[in-house]
PDB file of C-alpha atoms in Angstrom:
ATOM      1  CA  SER A   1      52.971  41.190 -17.534  1.00  0.00           C
ATOM      2  CA  GLN A   2      56.204  42.970 -17.115  1.00  0.00           C
ATOM      3  CA  GLU A   3      55.969  46.726 -16.370  1.00  0.00           C
ATOM      4  CA  LEU A   4      59.130  47.462 -17.639  1.00  0.00           C
ATOM      5  CA  GLU A   5      60.187  45.753 -21.022  1.00  0.00           C
ATOM      6  CA  GLN A   6      63.670  45.835 -22.313  1.00  0.00           C
ATOM      7  CA  SER A   7      64.609  45.008 -25.958  1.00  0.00           C
ATOM      8  CA  PRO A   8      66.301  43.195 -27.585  1.00  0.00           C
ATOM      9  CA  GLN A   9      66.848  40.612 -25.015  1.00  0.00           C
ATOM     10  CA  SER A  10      70.305  39.825 -26.062  1.00  0.00           C
ATOM     11  CA  LEU A  11      72.658  41.545 -28.653  1.00  0.00           C
ATOM     12  CA  ILE A  12      75.937  40.401 -30.244  1.00  0.00           C
ATOM     13  CA  VAL A  13      77.766  43.162 -32.163  1.00  0.00           C
ATOM     14  CA  GLN A  14      80.961  43.535 -33.774  1.00  0.00           C
ATOM     15  CA  GLU A  15      83.777  45.759 -32.234  1.00  0.00           C
ATOM     16  CA  GLY A  16      83.492  49.077 -33.559  1.00  0.00           C
ATOM     17  CA  LYS A  17      79.600  49.105 -34.313  1.00  0.00           C
ATOM     18  CA  ASN A  18      76.994  51.290 -32.908  1.00  0.00           C
ATOM     19  CA  LEU A  19      74.012  50.012 -31.230  1.00  0.00           C
ATOM     20  CA  THR A  20      70.833  51.057 -29.223  1.00  0.00           C
ATOM     21  CA  ILE A  21      68.837  49.132 -26.663  1.00  0.00           C
ATOM     22  CA  ASN A  22      65.617  50.177 -25.213  1.00  0.00           C
ATOM     23  CA  CYS A  23      63.389  50.262 -22.104  1.00  0.00           C
ATOM     24  CA  THR A  24      59.698  50.816 -22.460  1.00  0.00           C
ATOM     25  CA  SER A  25      57.079  51.059 -19.655  1.00  0.00           C
ATOM     26  CA  SER A  26      53.449  50.769 -19.471  1.00  0.00           C
ATOM     27  CA  LYS A  27      53.359  53.606 -17.166  1.00  0.00           C
ATOM     28  CA  THR A  28      54.912  57.219 -16.701  1.00  0.00           C
ATOM     29  CA  LEU A  29      58.513  57.224 -16.041  1.00  0.00           C
ATOM     30  CA  TYR A  30      58.898  59.534 -13.205  1.00  0.00           C
ATOM     31  CA  GLY A  31      62.674  58.592 -13.151  1.00  0.00           C
ATOM     32  CA  LEU A  32      64.650  56.368 -15.339  1.00  0.00           C
ATOM     33  CA  TYR A  33      67.994  54.791 -14.224  1.00  0.00           C
ATOM     34  CA  TRP A  34      70.514  52.944 -16.437  1.00  0.00           C
ATOM     35  CA  TYR A  35      72.855  50.314 -14.792  1.00  0.00           C
ATOM     36  CA  LYS A  36      75.591  47.875 -15.862  1.00  0.00           C
ATOM     37  CA  GLN A  37      76.253  44.626 -14.651  1.00  0.00           C
ATOM     38  CA  LYS A  38      79.061  42.140 -15.254  1.00  0.00           C
ATOM     39  CA  TYR A  39      77.823  38.513 -14.639  1.00  0.00           C
ATOM     40  CA  GLY A  40      77.965  37.563 -10.992  1.00  0.00           C
ATOM     41  CA  GLU A  41      78.827  41.172  -9.748  1.00  0.00           C
ATOM     42  CA  GLY A  42      76.924  44.187  -8.611  1.00  0.00           C
ATOM     43  CA  LEU A  43      75.161  46.933 -10.477  1.00  0.00           C
ATOM     44  CA  ILE A  44      77.320  49.927 -11.648  1.00  0.00           C
ATOM     45  CA  PHE A  45      75.147  53.268 -12.075  1.00  0.00           C
ATOM     46  CA  LEU A  46      75.384  54.682 -15.636  1.00  0.00           C
ATOM     47  CA  MET A  47      72.858  57.494 -15.880  1.00  0.00           C
ATOM     48  CA  MET A  48      69.653  59.003 -14.539  1.00  0.00           C
ATOM     49  CA  LEU A  49      66.973  60.686 -16.737  1.00  0.00           C
ATOM     50  CA  GLN A  50      63.890  62.523 -15.388  1.00  0.00           C
ATOM     51  CA  LYS A  51      62.448  65.109 -17.784  1.00  0.00           C
ATOM     52  CA  GLY A  52      60.862  64.185 -20.928  1.00  0.00           C
ATOM     53  CA  GLY A  53      63.351  64.765 -23.861  1.00  0.00           C
ATOM     54  CA  GLU A  54      66.290  64.700 -21.645  1.00  0.00           C
ATOM     55  CA  GLU A  55      69.450  63.353 -22.857  1.00  0.00           C
ATOM     56  CA  LYS A  56      72.670  62.543 -21.110  1.00  0.00           C
ATOM     57  CA  SER A  57      76.028  61.432 -22.345  1.00  0.00           C
ATOM     58  CA  HIS A  58      78.948  59.676 -20.472  1.00  0.00           C
ATOM     59  CA  GLU A  59      81.980  58.866 -22.579  1.00  0.00           C
ATOM     60  CA  LYS A  60      80.456  56.815 -25.604  1.00  0.00           C
ATOM     61  CA  ILE A  61      77.187  56.010 -23.991  1.00  0.00           C
ATOM     62  CA  THR A  62      74.191  58.310 -24.467  1.00  0.00           C
ATOM     63  CA  ALA A  63      70.732  57.759 -22.906  1.00  0.00           C
ATOM     64  CA  LYS A  64      67.578  59.451 -23.571  1.00  0.00           C
ATOM     65  CA  LEU A  65      63.995  59.702 -22.259  1.00  0.00           C
ATOM     66  CA  ASP A  66      61.246  60.216 -24.671  1.00  0.00           C
ATOM     67  CA  GLU A  67      58.729  63.348 -24.560  1.00  0.00           C
ATOM     68  CA  LYS A  68      55.996  61.146 -23.429  1.00  0.00           C
ATOM     69  CA  LYS A  69      58.281  59.664 -20.589  1.00  0.00           C
ATOM     70  CA  GLN A  70      57.336  56.063 -21.393  1.00  0.00           C
ATOM     71  CA  GLN A  71      60.509  54.962 -23.104  1.00  0.00           C
ATOM     72  CA  SER A  72      64.141  55.347 -22.832  1.00  0.00           C
ATOM     73  CA  SER A  73      66.994  54.287 -25.171  1.00  0.00           C
ATOM     74  CA  LEU A  74      70.688  53.625 -24.444  1.00  0.00           C
ATOM     75  CA  HIS A  75      72.990  54.295 -27.437  1.00  0.00           C
ATOM     76  CA  ILE A  76      76.500  52.947 -27.516  1.00  0.00           C
ATOM     77  CA  THR A  77      78.805  54.422 -30.305  1.00  0.00           C
ATOM     78  CA  ALA A  78      81.770  52.409 -31.566  1.00  0.00           C
ATOM     79  CA  SER A  79      81.451  49.648 -29.130  1.00  0.00           C
ATOM     80  CA  GLN A  80      84.410  48.062 -27.520  1.00  0.00           C
ATOM     81  CA  PRO A  81      84.659  44.731 -25.656  1.00  0.00           C
ATOM     82  CA  SER A  82      84.560  46.665 -22.279  1.00  0.00           C
ATOM     83  CA  HIS A  83      80.860  47.583 -23.173  1.00  0.00           C
ATOM     84  CA  ALA A  84      80.054  43.966 -22.828  1.00  0.00           C
ATOM     85  CA  GLY A  85      77.677  43.125 -19.939  1.00  0.00           C
ATOM     86  CA  ILE A  86      74.033  43.188 -18.729  1.00  0.00           C
ATOM     87  CA  TYR A  87      72.316  46.560 -19.042  1.00  0.00           C
ATOM     88  CA  LEU A  88      69.269  47.136 -16.692  1.00  0.00           C
ATOM     89  CA  CYS A  89      66.910  49.929 -16.535  1.00  0.00           C
ATOM     90  CA  GLY A  90      65.234  50.752 -13.221  1.00  0.00           C
ATOM     91  CA  ALA A  91      62.290  53.192 -12.899  1.00  0.00           C
ATOM     92  CA  ASP A  92      60.304  55.185 -10.442  1.00  0.00           C
ATOM     93  CA  LEU A  93      56.687  54.295 -11.591  1.00  0.00           C
ATOM     94  CA  ASN A  94      54.649  55.944  -8.972  1.00  0.00           C
ATOM     95  CA  GLY A  95      56.505  59.430  -8.473  1.00  0.00           C
ATOM     96  CA  ALA A  96      57.442  58.870  -4.943  1.00  0.00           C
ATOM     97  CA  ASN A  97      60.973  57.958  -5.825  1.00  0.00           C
ATOM     98  CA  SER A  98      61.010  55.572  -2.869  1.00  0.00           C
ATOM     99  CA  LYS A  99      61.745  52.486  -4.792  1.00  0.00           C
ATOM    100  CA  LEU A 100      62.652  51.312  -8.361  1.00  0.00           C
ATOM    101  CA  THR A 101      60.906  48.699 -10.750  1.00  0.00           C
ATOM    102  CA  PHE A 102      63.537  46.875 -12.781  1.00  0.00           C
ATOM    103  CA  GLY A 103      63.245  45.192 -16.259  1.00  0.00           C
ATOM    104  CA  LYS A 104      64.941  41.951 -17.033  1.00  0.00           C
ATOM    105  CA  GLY A 105      68.041  43.459 -18.453  1.00  0.00           C
ATOM    106  CA  ILE A 106      69.828  43.017 -22.020  1.00  0.00           C
ATOM    107  CA  THR A 107      72.962  40.959 -22.409  1.00  0.00           C
ATOM    108  CA  LEU A 108      75.409  42.586 -24.714  1.00  0.00           C
ATOM    109  CA  SER A 109      78.393  40.686 -26.258  1.00  0.00           C
ATOM    110  CA  VAL A 110      80.853  42.543 -28.387  1.00  0.00           C
ATOM    111  CA  ARG A 111      83.053  40.407 -30.652  1.00  0.00           C
ATOM    112  CA  PRO A 112      86.718  41.671 -31.064  1.00  0.00           C
TER     113      PRO A 112
ATOM    114  CA  ASP B   1      86.677  53.945   0.689  1.00  0.00           C
ATOM    115  CA  GLY B   2      83.071  54.420   0.821  1.00  0.00           C
ATOM    116  CA  GLY B   3      80.718  51.692  -0.386  1.00  0.00           C
ATOM    117  CA  ILE B   4      78.529  48.745   0.328  1.00  0.00           C
ATOM    118  CA  THR B   5      79.704  45.543   1.589  1.00  0.00           C
ATOM    119  CA  GLN B   6      77.827  42.319   1.335  1.00  0.00           C
ATOM    120  CA  SER B   7      79.073  39.079   2.995  1.00  0.00           C
ATOM    121  CA  PRO B   8      79.378  36.157   2.521  1.00  0.00           C
ATOM    122  CA  LYS B   9      80.122  36.145  -1.146  1.00  0.00           C
ATOM    123  CA  TYR B  10      78.670  32.612  -1.320  1.00  0.00           C
ATOM    124  CA  LEU B  11      76.444  30.831   1.019  1.00  0.00           C
ATOM    125  CA  PHE B  12      74.992  27.454   1.300  1.00  0.00           C
ATOM    126  CA  ARG B  13      71.707  26.616   3.019  1.00  0.00           C
ATOM    127  CA  LYS B  14      70.709  23.236   4.203  1.00  0.00           C
ATOM    128  CA  GLU B  15      66.974  22.114   4.345  1.00  0.00           C
ATOM    129  CA  GLY B  16      65.015  23.801   7.155  1.00  0.00           C
ATOM    130  CA  GLN B  17      67.827  26.192   8.001  1.00  0.00           C
ATOM    131  CA  ASN B  18      67.600  30.115   8.337  1.00  0.00           C
ATOM    132  CA  VAL B  19      70.601  31.906   6.950  1.00  0.00           C
ATOM    133  CA  THR B  20      71.281  35.732   7.235  1.00  0.00           C
ATOM    134  CA  LEU B  21      72.984  37.738   4.527  1.00  0.00           C
ATOM    135  CA  SER B  22      74.930  40.777   5.497  1.00  0.00           C
ATOM    136  CA  CYS B  23      74.856  44.214   4.235  1.00  0.00           C
ATOM    137  CA  GLU B  24      76.785  47.233   5.540  1.00  0.00           C
ATOM    138  CA  GLN B  25      77.214  50.853   4.124  1.00  0.00           C
ATOM    139  CA  ASN B  26      79.290  53.551   4.917  1.00  0.00           C
ATOM    140  CA  LEU B  27      77.909  56.065   2.566  1.00  0.00           C
ATOM    141  CA  ASN B  28      75.610  57.542   5.277  1.00  0.00           C
ATOM    142  CA  HIS B  29      72.522  56.690   3.231  1.00  0.00           C
ATOM    143  CA  ASP B  30      69.158  56.577   4.837  1.00  0.00           C
ATOM    144  CA  ALA B  31      67.478  54.130   2.560  1.00  0.00           C
ATOM    145  CA  MET B  32      68.616  50.492   2.012  1.00  0.00           C
ATOM    146  CA  TYR B  33      67.186  47.779  -0.085  1.00  0.00           C
ATOM    147  CA  TRP B  34      67.311  44.095  -0.836  1.00  0.00           C
ATOM    148  CA  TYR B  35      66.790  42.493  -4.257  1.00  0.00           C
ATOM    149  CA  ARG B  36      66.842  38.979  -5.571  1.00  0.00           C
ATOM    150  CA  GLN B  37      68.038  38.291  -9.072  1.00  0.00           C
ATOM    151  CA  ASP B  38      67.241  34.911 -10.850  1.00  0.00           C
ATOM    152  CA  PRO B  39      68.353  34.074 -14.581  1.00  0.00           C
ATOM    153  CA  GLY B  40      66.238  35.884 -16.890  1.00  0.00           C
ATOM    154  CA  GLN B  41      64.261  37.622 -14.266  1.00  0.00           C
ATOM    155  CA  GLY B  42      65.922  41.016 -13.677  1.00  0.00           C
ATOM    156  CA  LEU B  43      65.896  42.356 -10.075  1.00  0.00           C
ATOM    157  CA  ARG B  44      62.833  41.698  -7.727  1.00  0.00           C
ATOM    158  CA  LEU B  45      62.514  43.871  -4.608  1.00  0.00           C
ATOM    159  CA  ILE B  46      62.457  41.775  -1.279  1.00  0.00           C
ATOM    160  CA  TYR B  47      62.393  44.547   1.477  1.00  0.00           C
ATOM    161  CA  TYR B  48      63.442  48.101   1.654  1.00  0.00           C
ATOM    162  CA  SER B  49      63.875  50.660   4.405  1.00  0.00           C
ATOM    163  CA  GLN B  50      63.988  54.257   4.327  1.00  0.00           C
ATOM    164  CA  ILE B  51      64.919  54.972   7.662  1.00  0.00           C
ATOM    165  CA  VAL B  52      66.251  53.263  11.004  1.00  0.00           C
ATOM    166  CA  ASN B  53      63.740  51.086  12.669  1.00  0.00           C
ATOM    167  CA  ASP B  54      61.408  51.000   9.692  1.00  0.00           C
ATOM    168  CA  PHE B  55      61.052  48.758   6.687  1.00  0.00           C
ATOM    169  CA  GLN B  56      58.630  47.890   4.049  1.00  0.00           C
ATOM    170  CA  LYS B  57      57.787  44.621   2.029  1.00  0.00           C
ATOM    171  CA  GLY B  58      58.633  44.503  -1.515  1.00  0.00           C
ATOM    172  CA  ASP B  59      57.164  42.355  -4.268  1.00  0.00           C
ATOM    173  CA  ILE B  60      58.359  39.078  -3.028  1.00  0.00           C
ATOM    174  CA  ALA B  61      58.932  39.447   0.926  1.00  0.00           C
ATOM    175  CA  GLU B  62      57.415  35.892   1.574  1.00  0.00           C
ATOM    176  CA  GLY B  63      59.892  33.715   3.213  1.00  0.00           C
ATOM    177  CA  TYR B  64      62.451  36.643   4.138  1.00  0.00           C
ATOM    178  CA  SER B  65      62.639  38.939   7.293  1.00  0.00           C
ATOM    179  CA  VAL B  66      64.858  41.828   7.673  1.00  0.00           C
ATOM    180  CA  SER B  67      65.941  44.446  10.325  1.00  0.00           C
ATOM    181  CA  ARG B  68      67.087  47.847  10.650  1.00  0.00           C
ATOM    182  CA  GLU B  69      68.538  48.431  13.959  1.00  0.00           C
ATOM    183  CA  LYS B  70      71.363  50.543  12.692  1.00  0.00           C
ATOM    184  CA  LYS B  71      71.554  53.075   9.841  1.00  0.00           C
ATOM    185  CA  GLU B  72      74.544  51.263   8.307  1.00  0.00           C
ATOM    186  CA  SER B  73      73.332  47.731   8.525  1.00  0.00           C
ATOM    187  CA  PHE B  74      70.413  45.733   6.835  1.00  0.00           C
ATOM    188  CA  PRO B  75      70.569  42.003   7.195  1.00  0.00           C
ATOM    189  CA  LEU B  76      68.379  39.791   5.317  1.00  0.00           C
ATOM    190  CA  THR B  77      67.310  36.577   6.794  1.00  0.00           C
ATOM    191  CA  VAL B  78      66.395  33.702   4.262  1.00  0.00           C
ATOM    192  CA  THR B  79      63.836  31.598   6.475  1.00  0.00           C
ATOM    193  CA  SER B  80      63.251  27.873   5.917  1.00  0.00           C
ATOM    194  CA  ALA B  81      59.691  29.237   4.643  1.00  0.00           C
ATOM    195  CA  GLN B  82      61.403  30.266   1.467  1.00  0.00           C
ATOM    196  CA  LYS B  83      61.159  27.151  -0.554  1.00  0.00           C
ATOM    197  CA  ASN B  84      63.166  28.201  -3.702  1.00  0.00           C
ATOM    198  CA  PRO B  85      66.070  30.389  -2.197  1.00  0.00           C
ATOM    199  CA  THR B  86      68.725  29.670  -4.850  1.00  0.00           C
ATOM    200  CA  ALA B  87      69.454  33.008  -6.226  1.00  0.00           C
ATOM    201  CA  PHE B  88      71.767  35.931  -6.504  1.00  0.00           C
ATOM    202  CA  TYR B  89      70.998  38.519  -3.664  1.00  0.00           C
ATOM    203  CA  LEU B  90      71.816  42.268  -4.114  1.00  0.00           C
ATOM    204  CA  CYS B  91      71.627  44.854  -1.468  1.00  0.00           C
ATOM    205  CA  ALA B  92      71.739  48.499  -2.360  1.00  0.00           C
ATOM    206  CA  SER B  93      71.487  51.971  -0.631  1.00  0.00           C
ATOM    207  CA  SER B  94      70.510  55.615  -1.424  1.00  0.00           C
ATOM    208  CA  ILE B  95      70.105  58.848   0.012  1.00  0.00           C
ATOM    209  CA  GLY B  96      66.353  58.498   0.303  1.00  0.00           C
ATOM    210  CA  PRO B  97      63.348  59.740  -1.500  1.00  0.00           C
ATOM    211  CA  GLY B  98      64.022  62.692  -3.351  1.00  0.00           C
ATOM    212  CA  ALA B  99      64.801  64.041  -6.726  1.00  0.00           C
ATOM    213  CA  LYS B 100      68.085  61.868  -7.365  1.00  0.00           C
ATOM    214  CA  ASN B 101      67.615  58.883  -5.333  1.00  0.00           C
ATOM    215  CA  ILE B 102      70.365  56.967  -7.226  1.00  0.00           C
ATOM    216  CA  GLN B 103      70.784  53.528  -5.634  1.00  0.00           C
ATOM    217  CA  TYR B 104      74.286  51.996  -5.415  1.00  0.00           C
ATOM    218  CA  PHE B 105      74.824  48.179  -5.064  1.00  0.00           C
ATOM    219  CA  GLY B 106      76.834  45.716  -3.342  1.00  0.00           C
ATOM    220  CA  ALA B 107      78.768  43.046  -5.030  1.00  0.00           C
ATOM    221  CA  GLY B 108      76.080  40.488  -4.178  1.00  0.00           C
ATOM    222  CA  THR B 109      75.862  37.093  -2.305  1.00  0.00           C
ATOM    223  CA  ARG B 110      75.072  33.862  -4.065  1.00  0.00           C
ATOM    224  CA  LEU B 111      72.954  31.592  -2.014  1.00  0.00           C
ATOM    225  CA  SER B 112      72.633  27.955  -2.969  1.00  0.00           C
ATOM    226  CA  VAL B 113      70.757  25.060  -1.361  1.00  0.00           C
ATOM    227  CA  LEU B 114      72.635  22.029  -0.488  1.00  0.00           C
TER     228      LEU B 114
END
């Protein structure tokens, strides 16, 4: 089974709506990294979370790591077409921070 | 501009042929990584290197080989033993193990089989 589960698999929202996507682990998340990818391109780093309860924001995107450090959520406020893409979470699952395990990604479409 | 350069952008492989994907970085990063991305599969780690002249197998190393002779370069060879090489290949680099080991990615190489 997948060590990192992302949900939902895909999401279509109307421009201006808020949305939340999730990344759930079967193991402790020692470090959780959110990336965004446009189809056929490389990954762009968004945010990194390490401490339980930590929350970070960048422009209209907020990411949280829950207290138990096994789930992270990414919230987008007032979505725009520029938010469309694939959102992937990557995690350090062994504490050594030497490599990341990635989820399958969530495809977000934003309708104008 | 600092960054990670992957070449070529598109590559075609014939049956039984080995092909090499290039990855170069000028970020002075110690660690470099190779991932394979298939539709609906996310990223899977092929090989990674934390220092020059050393590398470790990732989750799907069979049919691939790497070298790390220079800090800035981490080429990936897809050998004829890899029976299903068609995929999008991504290279990344980072400062190395530590509190903020953020990986930065190249633009990718799409490999197809003729």
